[in-house]
PDB file of C-alpha atoms in Angstrom:
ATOM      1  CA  UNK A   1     -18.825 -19.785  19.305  1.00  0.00           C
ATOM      2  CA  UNK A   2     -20.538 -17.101  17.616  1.00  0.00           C
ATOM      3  CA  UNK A   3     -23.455 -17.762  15.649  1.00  0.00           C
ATOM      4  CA  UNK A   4     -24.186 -16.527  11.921  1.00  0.00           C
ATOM      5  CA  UNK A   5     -26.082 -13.883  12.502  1.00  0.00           C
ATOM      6  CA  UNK A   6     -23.677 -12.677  15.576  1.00  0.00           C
ATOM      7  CA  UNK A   7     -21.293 -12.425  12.396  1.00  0.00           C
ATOM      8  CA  UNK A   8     -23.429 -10.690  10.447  1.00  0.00           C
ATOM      9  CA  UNK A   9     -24.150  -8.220  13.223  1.00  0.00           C
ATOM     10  CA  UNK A  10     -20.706  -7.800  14.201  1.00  0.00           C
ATOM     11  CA  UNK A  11     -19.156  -6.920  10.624  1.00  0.00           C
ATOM     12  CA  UNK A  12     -22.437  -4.224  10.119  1.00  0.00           C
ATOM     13  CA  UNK A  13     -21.309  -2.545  12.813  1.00  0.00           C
ATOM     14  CA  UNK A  14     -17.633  -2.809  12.102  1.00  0.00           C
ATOM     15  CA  UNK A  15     -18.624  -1.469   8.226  1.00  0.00           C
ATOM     16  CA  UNK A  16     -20.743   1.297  10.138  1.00  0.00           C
ATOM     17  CA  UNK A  17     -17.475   2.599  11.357  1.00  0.00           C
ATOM     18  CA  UNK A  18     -15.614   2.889   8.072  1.00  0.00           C
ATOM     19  CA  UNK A  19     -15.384   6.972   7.687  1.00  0.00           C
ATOM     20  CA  UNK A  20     -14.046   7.069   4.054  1.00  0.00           C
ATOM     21  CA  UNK A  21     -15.188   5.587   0.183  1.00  0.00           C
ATOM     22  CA  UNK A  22     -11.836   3.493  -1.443  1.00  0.00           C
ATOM     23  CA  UNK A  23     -12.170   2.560  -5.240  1.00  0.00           C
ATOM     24  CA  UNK A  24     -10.216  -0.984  -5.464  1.00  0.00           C
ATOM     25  CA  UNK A  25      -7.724  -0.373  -8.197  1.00  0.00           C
ATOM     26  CA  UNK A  26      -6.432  -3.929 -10.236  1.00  0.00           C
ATOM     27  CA  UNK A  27      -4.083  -3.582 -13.225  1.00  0.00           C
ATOM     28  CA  UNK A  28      -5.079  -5.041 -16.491  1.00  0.00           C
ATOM     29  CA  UNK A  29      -2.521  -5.578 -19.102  1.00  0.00           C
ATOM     30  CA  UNK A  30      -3.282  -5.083 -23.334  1.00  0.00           C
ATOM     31  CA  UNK A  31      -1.057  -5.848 -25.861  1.00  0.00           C
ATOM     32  CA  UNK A  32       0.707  -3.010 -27.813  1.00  0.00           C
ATOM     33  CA  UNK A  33       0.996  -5.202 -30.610  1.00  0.00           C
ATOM     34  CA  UNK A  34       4.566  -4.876 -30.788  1.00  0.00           C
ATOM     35  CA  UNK A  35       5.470  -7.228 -28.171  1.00  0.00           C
ATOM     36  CA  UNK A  36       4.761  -4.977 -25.484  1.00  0.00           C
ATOM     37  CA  UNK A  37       2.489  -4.241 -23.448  1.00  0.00           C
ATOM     38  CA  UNK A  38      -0.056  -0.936 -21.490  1.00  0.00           C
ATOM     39  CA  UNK A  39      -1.275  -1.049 -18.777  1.00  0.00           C
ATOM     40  CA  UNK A  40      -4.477  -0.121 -17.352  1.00  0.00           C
ATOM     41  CA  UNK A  41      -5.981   0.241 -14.140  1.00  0.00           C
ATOM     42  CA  UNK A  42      -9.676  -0.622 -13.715  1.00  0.00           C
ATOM     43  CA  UNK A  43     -11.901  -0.089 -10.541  1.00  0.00           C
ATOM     44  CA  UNK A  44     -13.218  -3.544  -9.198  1.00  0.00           C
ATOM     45  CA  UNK A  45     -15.170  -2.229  -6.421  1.00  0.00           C
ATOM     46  CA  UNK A  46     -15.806   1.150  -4.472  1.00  0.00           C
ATOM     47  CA  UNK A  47     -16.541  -0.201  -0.868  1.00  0.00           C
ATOM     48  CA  UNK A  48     -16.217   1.912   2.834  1.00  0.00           C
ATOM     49  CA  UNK A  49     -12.621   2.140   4.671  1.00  0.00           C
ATOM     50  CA  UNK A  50     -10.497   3.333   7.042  1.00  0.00           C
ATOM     51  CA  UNK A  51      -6.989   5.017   6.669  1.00  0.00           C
ATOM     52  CA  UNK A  52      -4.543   4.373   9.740  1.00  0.00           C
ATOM     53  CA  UNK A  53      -0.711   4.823  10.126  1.00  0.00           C
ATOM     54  CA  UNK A  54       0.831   1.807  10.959  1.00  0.00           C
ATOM     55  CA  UNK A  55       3.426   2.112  13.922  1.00  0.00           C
ATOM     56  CA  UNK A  56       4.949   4.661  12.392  1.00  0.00           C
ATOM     57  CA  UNK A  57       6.914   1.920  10.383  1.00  0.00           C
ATOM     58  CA  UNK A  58       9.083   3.068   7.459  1.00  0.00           C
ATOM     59  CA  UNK A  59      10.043   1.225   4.938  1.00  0.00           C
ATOM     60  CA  UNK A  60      12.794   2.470   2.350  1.00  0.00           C
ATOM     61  CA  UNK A  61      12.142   2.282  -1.703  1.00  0.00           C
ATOM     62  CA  UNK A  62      14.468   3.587  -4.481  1.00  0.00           C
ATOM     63  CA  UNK A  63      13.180   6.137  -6.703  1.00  0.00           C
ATOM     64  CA  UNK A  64      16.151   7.448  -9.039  1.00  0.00           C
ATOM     65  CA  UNK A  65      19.293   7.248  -7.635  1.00  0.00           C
ATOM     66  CA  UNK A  66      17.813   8.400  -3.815  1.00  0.00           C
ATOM     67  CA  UNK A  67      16.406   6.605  -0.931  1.00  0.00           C
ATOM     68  CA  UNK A  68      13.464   7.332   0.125  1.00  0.00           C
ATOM     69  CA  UNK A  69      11.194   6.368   3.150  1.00  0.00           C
ATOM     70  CA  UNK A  70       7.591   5.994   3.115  1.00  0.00           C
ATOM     71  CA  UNK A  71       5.352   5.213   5.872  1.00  0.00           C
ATOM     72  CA  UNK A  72       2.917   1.888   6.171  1.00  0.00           C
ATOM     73  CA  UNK A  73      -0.420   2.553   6.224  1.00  0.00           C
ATOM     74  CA  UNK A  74      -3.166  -0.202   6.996  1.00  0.00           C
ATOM     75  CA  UNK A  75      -6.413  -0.075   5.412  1.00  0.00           C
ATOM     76  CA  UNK A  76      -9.542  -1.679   6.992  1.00  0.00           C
ATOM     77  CA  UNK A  77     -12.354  -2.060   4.246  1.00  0.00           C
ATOM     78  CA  UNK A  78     -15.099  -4.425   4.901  1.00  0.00           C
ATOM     79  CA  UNK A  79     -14.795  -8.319   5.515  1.00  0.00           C
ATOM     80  CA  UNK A  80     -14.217 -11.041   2.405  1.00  0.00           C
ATOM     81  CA  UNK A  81     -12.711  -8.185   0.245  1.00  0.00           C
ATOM     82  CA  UNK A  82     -11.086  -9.579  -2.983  1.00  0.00           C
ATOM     83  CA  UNK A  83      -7.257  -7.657  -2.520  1.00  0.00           C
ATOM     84  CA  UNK A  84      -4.553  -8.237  -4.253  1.00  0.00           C
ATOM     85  CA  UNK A  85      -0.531  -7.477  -3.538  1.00  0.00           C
ATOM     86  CA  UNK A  86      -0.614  -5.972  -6.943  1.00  0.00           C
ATOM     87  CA  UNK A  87      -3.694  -3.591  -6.213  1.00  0.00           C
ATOM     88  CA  UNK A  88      -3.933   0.140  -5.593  1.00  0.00           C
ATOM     89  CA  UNK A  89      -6.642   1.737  -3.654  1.00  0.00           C
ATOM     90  CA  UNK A  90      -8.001   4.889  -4.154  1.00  0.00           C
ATOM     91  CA  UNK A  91      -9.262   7.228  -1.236  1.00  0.00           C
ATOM     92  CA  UNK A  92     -10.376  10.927  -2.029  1.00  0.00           C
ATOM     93  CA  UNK A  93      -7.023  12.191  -3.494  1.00  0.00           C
ATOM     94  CA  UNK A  94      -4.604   9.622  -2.086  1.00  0.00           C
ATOM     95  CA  UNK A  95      -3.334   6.586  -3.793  1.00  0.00           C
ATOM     96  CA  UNK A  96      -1.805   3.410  -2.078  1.00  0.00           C
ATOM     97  CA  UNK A  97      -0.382   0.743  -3.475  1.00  0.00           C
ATOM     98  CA  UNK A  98      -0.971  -2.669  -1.465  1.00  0.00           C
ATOM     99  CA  UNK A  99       2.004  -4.476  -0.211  1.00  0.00           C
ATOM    100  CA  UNK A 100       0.307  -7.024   1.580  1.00  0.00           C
ATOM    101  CA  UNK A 101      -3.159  -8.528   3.131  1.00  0.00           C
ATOM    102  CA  UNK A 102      -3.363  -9.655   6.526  1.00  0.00           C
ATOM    103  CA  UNK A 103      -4.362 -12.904   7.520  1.00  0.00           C
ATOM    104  CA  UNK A 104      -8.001 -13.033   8.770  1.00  0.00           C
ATOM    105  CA  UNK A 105      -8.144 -14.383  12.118  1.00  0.00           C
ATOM    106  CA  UNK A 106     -10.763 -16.534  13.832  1.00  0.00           C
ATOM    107  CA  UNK A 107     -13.516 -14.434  12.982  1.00  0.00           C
ATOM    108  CA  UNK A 108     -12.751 -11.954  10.317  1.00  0.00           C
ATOM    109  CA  UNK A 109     -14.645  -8.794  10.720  1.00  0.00           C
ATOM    110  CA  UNK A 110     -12.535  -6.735   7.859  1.00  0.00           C
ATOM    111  CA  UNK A 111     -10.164  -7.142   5.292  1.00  0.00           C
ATOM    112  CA  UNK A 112      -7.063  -5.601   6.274  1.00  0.00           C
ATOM    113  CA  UNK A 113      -4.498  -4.940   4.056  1.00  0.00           C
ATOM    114  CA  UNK A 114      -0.742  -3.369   4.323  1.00  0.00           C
ATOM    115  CA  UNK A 115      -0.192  -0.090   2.029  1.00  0.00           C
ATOM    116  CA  UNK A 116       2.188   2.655   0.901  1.00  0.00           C
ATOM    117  CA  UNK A 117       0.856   6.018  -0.454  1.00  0.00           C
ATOM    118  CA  UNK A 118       2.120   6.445  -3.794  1.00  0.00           C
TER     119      UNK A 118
END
């Protein structure tokens, strides 16, 4: 069993490795006050991360009247991260909207999270 501080240790390091800055993206909505609605997106925190491909995995999404592919990406940004499904992150001059977060495991070191570049 690891102790605290083993923790502590162990997710500095981890957030030592994180090569790129991400801005945390989460939508607010205002009403238009004509029973709409804008939409703005906010930055809720600019924290270190790492960009990786994941497994080459496509999945499809229909813009228009095409198909189109788009690859999964995971993220890795440091551990306890508030992420949302709904959130886009932000990383130099790429954008990625979050499809899902992984479950944490036994010890969570990051917060990984699911993505495709929008």
């Amino acid at each position: 069993m690891l102790s605290p501080a083993d923790l502590a240790s162990m997710r500095a390091t981890l957030e030592a490795s994180l090569p790129d800055t991400a801005q945390v993206l989460r939508v607010t909505r205002q009403s238009d006050g004509m029973g709409g609605f804008t939409e703005t997106w906010a930055v809720v925190a600019t924290v270190p991360c790492r960009v990786s491909p994941r497994d080459n995995t496509l999945v499809e999404s229909v813009t228009g009247a095409r198909i189109i592919d788009r690859l999964l990406w995971t993220l890795t940004l440091p551990a306890g991260m508030s992420v949302l499904a709904a959130d886009r992150i932000v990383v130099g001059a790429r954008t990625f909207e979050v499809v899902g977060v992984l479950t944490p495991r036994s010890y969570e070191l990051a917060t990984r999270v699911v993505a495709v570049e929008v």
